[in-house]
Amino acid sequence: MDSHGDTVQRQFDPQAHAYLHSVVHARGPDLEQARALVSAAVRPDGAAVDVGCGAGHLSFVLARCLQCVVAVDPSPQMLAAVEQAAAAQGLHTIQTRQACAESLPFETGSFALAATRYSAHHWTRLETAMHELHRVLEPGGYLLMIDVEGHEDTLADTHLQTLELLRDRSHVRDRSVRQWCALLSETGFEHIAHRRWPLHLRFEPWIQRMRTPAANVQMIRSLQRDAPAEVQRALSFEPDGSFTLHTSLFWARKAA
């Protein structure tokens, strides 16, 4: 039987090209906010690590602000896509490293910035990963955490997590803002700022990115159609299956 790590790699290796060109991942106000925060707070000669970098969209933004960016992902095909796209954009300060968030192969205090975007909901040992992000930061270093929000309402959140897992077997959990704030505090980060934006997910690209089996697509649509009215309102279900979540950005700091 495959491990969760095997599932993640099998899910994402064949989809590296799709994620590189995904509008949801390649664009967004969170990327512009990330650029502004990093440019204002992190010294230009500082190094950053982008954990769970996927196709590298956050790494590309960081590389225009900082002298060195290490893009980390368990998927070798994702890292190959990052290398190819970085070279095409002339971003020669990006390095790649195959690793998982829960066990980062770096010395303590190696980076001025630790960042991750749309990856943490795949991590099975989130608390361990957060401690690793804290460990590899230098004193006074910054954390940039971007991910899909879980819903604060329990009923809506149960439906959301079910939809996510039916669509993508490597999904673990979207955390709510309240859960993220508690985790940042427990890990030793000083929470500085939080921003959120609507994230509209068009149904067909959403399932195609993960090559969701047809049987699962049918279950997703059935779950959407039969969901209670308050869940349909909370997740903004549309007739074609598209819906709206929120992206959260957390900006935090390790004590100096």
Tab-separated table of C-alpha atoms in Angstrom:
chain	number	residue	atom	x	y	z
A	1	MET	CA	0.000	0.000	0.000
A	2	ASP	CA	1.347	3.430	-0.941
A	3	SER	CA	2.303	6.008	1.682
A	4	HIS	CA	0.914	9.543	1.625
A	5	GLY	CA	4.271	10.703	0.242
A	6	ASP	CA	3.948	8.240	-2.641
A	7	THR	CA	0.437	9.555	-3.325
A	8	VAL	CA	1.625	13.174	-3.365
A	9	GLN	CA	4.409	12.384	-5.817
A	10	ARG	CA	2.161	10.323	-8.083
A	11	GLN	CA	-0.483	13.043	-8.078
A	12	PHE	CA	1.818	15.962	-8.822
A	13	ASP	CA	4.693	14.628	-10.932
A	14	PRO	CA	2.553	14.261	-14.104
A	15	GLN	CA	0.864	17.614	-13.491
A	16	ALA	CA	3.899	19.889	-13.286
A	17	HIS	CA	3.155	21.527	-16.634
A	18	ALA	CA	-0.518	22.053	-15.722
A	19	TYR	CA	0.417	23.793	-12.473
A	20	LEU	CA	2.997	25.966	-14.195
A	21	HIS	CA	0.256	27.360	-16.462
A	22	SER	CA	-2.629	27.286	-13.966
A	23	VAL	CA	-4.197	30.754	-13.704
A	24	VAL	CA	-5.129	30.096	-10.050
A	25	HIS	CA	-1.475	29.450	-9.186
A	26	ALA	CA	0.310	31.804	-11.594
A	27	ARG	CA	-1.662	34.922	-10.622
A	28	GLY	CA	-3.402	36.442	-7.649
A	29	PRO	CA	-3.340	39.447	-5.332
A	30	ASP	CA	-1.522	37.341	-2.742
A	31	LEU	CA	1.566	37.258	-4.980
A	32	GLU	CA	1.626	41.048	-5.248
A	33	GLN	CA	1.123	41.359	-1.488
A	34	ALA	CA	3.956	38.884	-0.940
A	35	ARG	CA	6.276	40.935	-3.133
A	36	ALA	CA	5.415	44.128	-1.249
A	37	LEU	CA	5.901	42.577	2.188
A	38	VAL	CA	9.208	40.925	1.321
A	39	SER	CA	10.589	44.003	-0.431
A	40	ALA	CA	9.776	46.194	2.566
A	41	ALA	CA	10.968	43.891	5.358
A	42	VAL	CA	13.635	41.446	4.180
A	43	ARG	CA	17.137	42.635	3.305
A	44	PRO	CA	17.898	42.147	-0.425
A	45	ASP	CA	20.988	40.024	0.258
A	46	GLY	CA	18.955	37.603	2.395
A	47	ALA	CA	18.201	34.020	1.399
A	48	ALA	CA	14.701	32.531	1.208
A	49	VAL	CA	13.328	29.002	1.156
A	50	ASP	CA	10.049	28.277	-0.650
A	51	VAL	CA	8.714	25.035	0.856
A	52	GLY	CA	6.344	22.980	-1.269
A	53	CYS	CA	7.150	25.280	-4.165
A	54	GLY	CA	5.055	23.424	-6.744
A	55	ALA	CA	5.631	24.980	-10.168
A	56	GLY	CA	7.532	27.866	-8.567
A	57	HIS	CA	5.281	30.904	-8.884
A	58	LEU	CA	6.118	32.218	-5.409
A	59	SER	CA	9.817	31.473	-5.970
A	60	PHE	CA	9.748	33.601	-9.115
A	61	VAL	CA	8.334	36.541	-7.141
A	62	LEU	CA	10.865	36.121	-4.323
A	63	ALA	CA	13.786	35.865	-6.758
A	64	ARG	CA	13.027	39.390	-7.962
A	65	CYS	CA	13.377	40.659	-4.385
A	66	LEU	CA	16.183	38.582	-2.875
A	67	GLN	CA	19.665	37.400	-3.717
A	68	CYS	CA	19.031	33.674	-3.224
A	69	VAL	CA	15.897	31.498	-3.271
A	70	VAL	CA	15.883	27.760	-2.614
A	71	ALA	CA	12.767	26.082	-4.060
A	72	VAL	CA	11.924	22.875	-2.178
A	73	ASP	CA	9.415	20.215	-3.224
A	74	PRO	CA	9.066	16.416	-2.947
A	75	SER	CA	8.181	16.161	-6.655
A	76	PRO	CA	11.192	15.977	-9.011
A	77	GLN	CA	9.038	16.890	-11.999
A	78	MET	CA	7.815	20.033	-10.253
A	79	LEU	CA	11.428	20.998	-9.536
A	80	ALA	CA	12.341	20.384	-13.179
A	81	ALA	CA	9.485	22.692	-14.217
A	82	VAL	CA	10.771	25.349	-11.795
A	83	GLU	CA	14.284	25.113	-13.211
A	84	GLN	CA	13.060	25.373	-16.791
A	85	ALA	CA	10.752	28.321	-16.113
A	86	ALA	CA	13.366	30.139	-13.997
A	87	ALA	CA	15.929	29.827	-16.778
A	88	ALA	CA	13.415	31.105	-19.328
A	89	GLN	CA	12.762	34.159	-17.129
A	90	GLY	CA	16.448	34.786	-16.451
A	91	LEU	CA	16.044	34.072	-12.730
A	92	HIS	CA	19.443	32.506	-12.126
A	93	THR	CA	19.398	32.915	-8.329
A	94	ILE	CA	16.843	30.110	-7.834
A	95	GLN	CA	18.182	26.783	-6.629
A	96	THR	CA	16.076	23.618	-6.258
A	97	ARG	CA	16.149	20.897	-3.610
A	98	GLN	CA	14.025	17.772	-3.317
A	99	ALA	CA	12.715	17.448	0.237
A	100	CYS	CA	9.571	17.380	2.369
A	101	ALA	CA	8.410	20.173	4.656
A	102	GLU	CA	8.611	17.950	7.730
A	103	SER	CA	12.348	17.323	7.283
A	104	LEU	CA	14.199	20.254	5.721
A	105	PRO	CA	17.859	19.524	4.829
A	106	PHE	CA	19.219	22.886	5.987
A	107	GLU	CA	21.200	24.154	8.952
A	108	THR	CA	19.429	26.005	11.733
A	109	GLY	CA	19.162	29.734	10.996
A	110	SER	CA	19.942	29.401	7.262
A	111	PHE	CA	17.300	31.794	5.885
A	112	ALA	CA	15.983	35.319	6.338
A	113	LEU	CA	12.607	34.217	4.933
A	114	ALA	CA	10.686	30.948	4.953
A	115	ALA	CA	7.686	30.868	2.625
A	116	THR	CA	5.057	28.477	1.350
A	117	ARG	CA	2.028	28.861	-0.914
A	118	TYR	CA	-0.863	26.450	-1.540
A	119	SER	CA	1.123	23.546	-0.108
A	120	ALA	CA	0.448	23.224	3.632
A	121	HIS	CA	-2.928	21.550	3.117
A	122	HIS	CA	-0.966	18.521	1.818
A	123	TRP	CA	1.274	18.203	4.897
A	124	THR	CA	0.445	15.255	7.157
A	125	ARG	CA	2.520	16.522	10.096
A	126	LEU	CA	1.767	20.217	9.979
A	127	GLU	CA	3.074	21.011	13.461
A	128	THR	CA	6.391	19.289	12.680
A	129	ALA	CA	6.674	21.193	9.406
A	130	MET	CA	5.972	24.506	11.132
A	131	HIS	CA	8.711	23.807	13.671
A	132	GLU	CA	11.055	23.071	10.769
A	133	LEU	CA	10.201	26.405	9.138
A	134	HIS	CA	10.868	28.099	12.481
A	135	ARG	CA	14.169	26.221	12.911
A	136	VAL	CA	15.684	27.126	9.528
A	137	LEU	CA	14.923	30.830	10.019
A	138	GLU	CA	17.557	33.132	11.432
A	139	PRO	CA	16.611	35.100	14.575
A	140	GLY	CA	14.253	37.865	13.469
A	141	GLY	CA	13.530	36.055	10.183
A	142	TYR	CA	10.119	36.202	8.544
A	143	LEU	CA	7.498	33.602	7.683
A	144	LEU	CA	5.179	34.000	4.691
A	145	MET	CA	2.353	31.452	4.798
A	146	ILE	CA	-0.281	31.364	2.022
A	147	ASP	CA	-2.956	28.687	1.736
A	148	VAL	CA	-6.605	27.965	1.074
A	149	GLU	CA	-8.732	28.629	4.144
A	150	GLY	CA	-10.804	25.989	5.838
A	151	HIS	CA	-14.281	27.189	6.779
A	152	GLU	CA	-15.030	28.385	10.300
A	153	ASP	CA	-18.505	26.817	10.159
A	154	THR	CA	-18.230	23.098	10.980
A	155	LEU	CA	-20.935	21.946	8.565
A	156	ALA	CA	-19.526	23.914	5.643
A	157	ASP	CA	-16.001	22.792	6.501
A	158	THR	CA	-17.004	19.112	6.527
A	159	HIS	CA	-18.382	19.497	3.011
A	160	LEU	CA	-15.317	21.435	1.866
A	161	GLN	CA	-12.812	18.853	3.137
A	162	THR	CA	-14.860	16.057	1.519
A	163	LEU	CA	-14.904	17.861	-1.831
A	164	GLU	CA	-11.146	18.442	-1.615
A	165	LEU	CA	-10.369	14.791	-0.856
A	166	LEU	CA	-12.653	13.458	-3.581
A	167	ARG	CA	-10.922	15.731	-6.048
A	168	ASP	CA	-7.330	15.090	-4.819
A	169	ARG	CA	-6.277	12.013	-2.809
A	170	SER	CA	-3.194	13.854	-1.531
A	171	HIS	CA	-5.324	16.450	0.296
A	172	VAL	CA	-5.035	16.489	4.101
A	173	ARG	CA	-6.879	19.548	5.456
A	174	ASP	CA	-7.535	23.234	4.808
A	175	ARG	CA	-7.100	25.052	8.144
A	176	SER	CA	-9.274	27.938	9.293
A	177	VAL	CA	-7.867	31.373	10.132
A	178	ARG	CA	-8.423	30.652	13.819
A	179	GLN	CA	-6.491	27.383	13.563
A	180	TRP	CA	-3.619	29.057	11.717
A	181	CYS	CA	-3.330	31.852	14.267
A	182	ALA	CA	-3.201	29.322	17.117
A	183	LEU	CA	-0.581	27.217	15.318
A	184	LEU	CA	1.645	30.205	14.579
A	185	SER	CA	1.584	31.164	18.238
A	186	GLU	CA	2.238	27.604	19.428
A	187	THR	CA	5.191	27.292	17.046
A	188	GLY	CA	6.817	30.430	18.419
A	189	PHE	CA	6.030	32.940	15.688
A	190	GLU	CA	4.955	36.501	16.334
A	191	HIS	CA	1.903	37.043	14.121
A	192	ILE	CA	2.215	40.406	12.390
A	193	ALA	CA	-0.412	40.556	9.647
A	194	HIS	CA	-3.197	38.618	7.940
A	195	ARG	CA	-4.837	39.252	4.574
A	196	ARG	CA	-7.492	37.272	2.724
A	197	TRP	CA	-8.990	37.289	-0.762
A	198	PRO	CA	-11.837	35.422	-2.503
A	199	LEU	CA	-10.600	32.448	-4.526
A	200	HIS	CA	-12.977	31.548	-7.352
A	201	LEU	CA	-12.450	27.984	-8.576
A	202	ARG	CA	-13.823	27.138	-12.002
A	203	PHE	CA	-14.957	23.545	-11.840
A	204	GLU	CA	-13.503	22.035	-15.018
A	205	PRO	CA	-9.927	23.340	-14.589
A	206	TRP	CA	-10.110	22.466	-10.872
A	207	ILE	CA	-10.766	18.777	-11.530
A	208	GLN	CA	-8.620	18.573	-14.664
A	209	ARG	CA	-5.523	19.796	-12.795
A	210	MET	CA	-5.710	16.697	-10.589
A	211	ARG	CA	-7.028	14.297	-13.268
A	212	THR	CA	-9.925	13.522	-10.925
A	213	PRO	CA	-11.559	10.188	-11.881
A	214	ALA	CA	-15.000	10.471	-13.465
A	215	ALA	CA	-16.626	8.540	-10.603
A	216	ASN	CA	-15.240	11.044	-8.102
A	217	VAL	CA	-16.390	13.966	-10.238
A	218	GLN	CA	-19.903	12.535	-10.114
A	219	MET	CA	-19.685	12.222	-6.320
A	220	ILE	CA	-18.486	15.828	-6.033
A	221	ARG	CA	-21.383	17.097	-8.126
A	222	SER	CA	-23.852	14.989	-6.139
A	223	LEU	CA	-22.465	16.318	-2.864
A	224	GLN	CA	-22.783	19.879	-4.137
A	225	ARG	CA	-26.350	19.413	-5.362
A	226	ASP	CA	-27.514	17.700	-2.149
A	227	ALA	CA	-25.703	20.025	0.270
A	228	PRO	CA	-27.864	21.965	2.737
A	229	ALA	CA	-28.789	25.480	1.689
A	230	GLU	CA	-26.461	27.047	4.259
A	231	VAL	CA	-23.506	25.068	2.846
A	232	GLN	CA	-24.384	26.061	-0.705
A	233	ARG	CA	-24.416	29.712	0.400
A	234	ALA	CA	-21.195	29.409	2.432
A	235	LEU	CA	-19.243	27.871	-0.474
A	236	SER	CA	-21.052	29.815	-3.211
A	237	PHE	CA	-21.834	26.771	-5.344
A	238	GLU	CA	-22.693	27.613	-8.955
A	239	PRO	CA	-24.779	25.552	-11.425
A	240	ASP	CA	-21.692	24.254	-13.263
A	241	GLY	CA	-19.945	23.189	-10.029
A	242	SER	CA	-17.668	26.207	-9.724
A	243	PHE	CA	-17.415	27.686	-6.237
A	244	THR	CA	-15.590	30.266	-4.136
A	245	LEU	CA	-13.232	29.804	-1.195
A	246	HIS	CA	-10.720	32.232	0.334
A	247	THR	CA	-6.953	32.488	0.197
A	248	SER	CA	-5.258	33.535	3.440
A	249	LEU	CA	-1.838	35.149	3.777
A	250	PHE	CA	-0.085	35.199	7.153
A	251	TRP	CA	3.004	37.320	7.747
A	252	ALA	CA	4.858	36.386	10.934
A	253	ARG	CA	8.280	36.656	12.502
A	254	LYS	CA	10.667	34.557	14.570
A	255	ALA	CA	11.827	36.327	17.728
A	256	ALA	CA	15.193	38.068	17.343
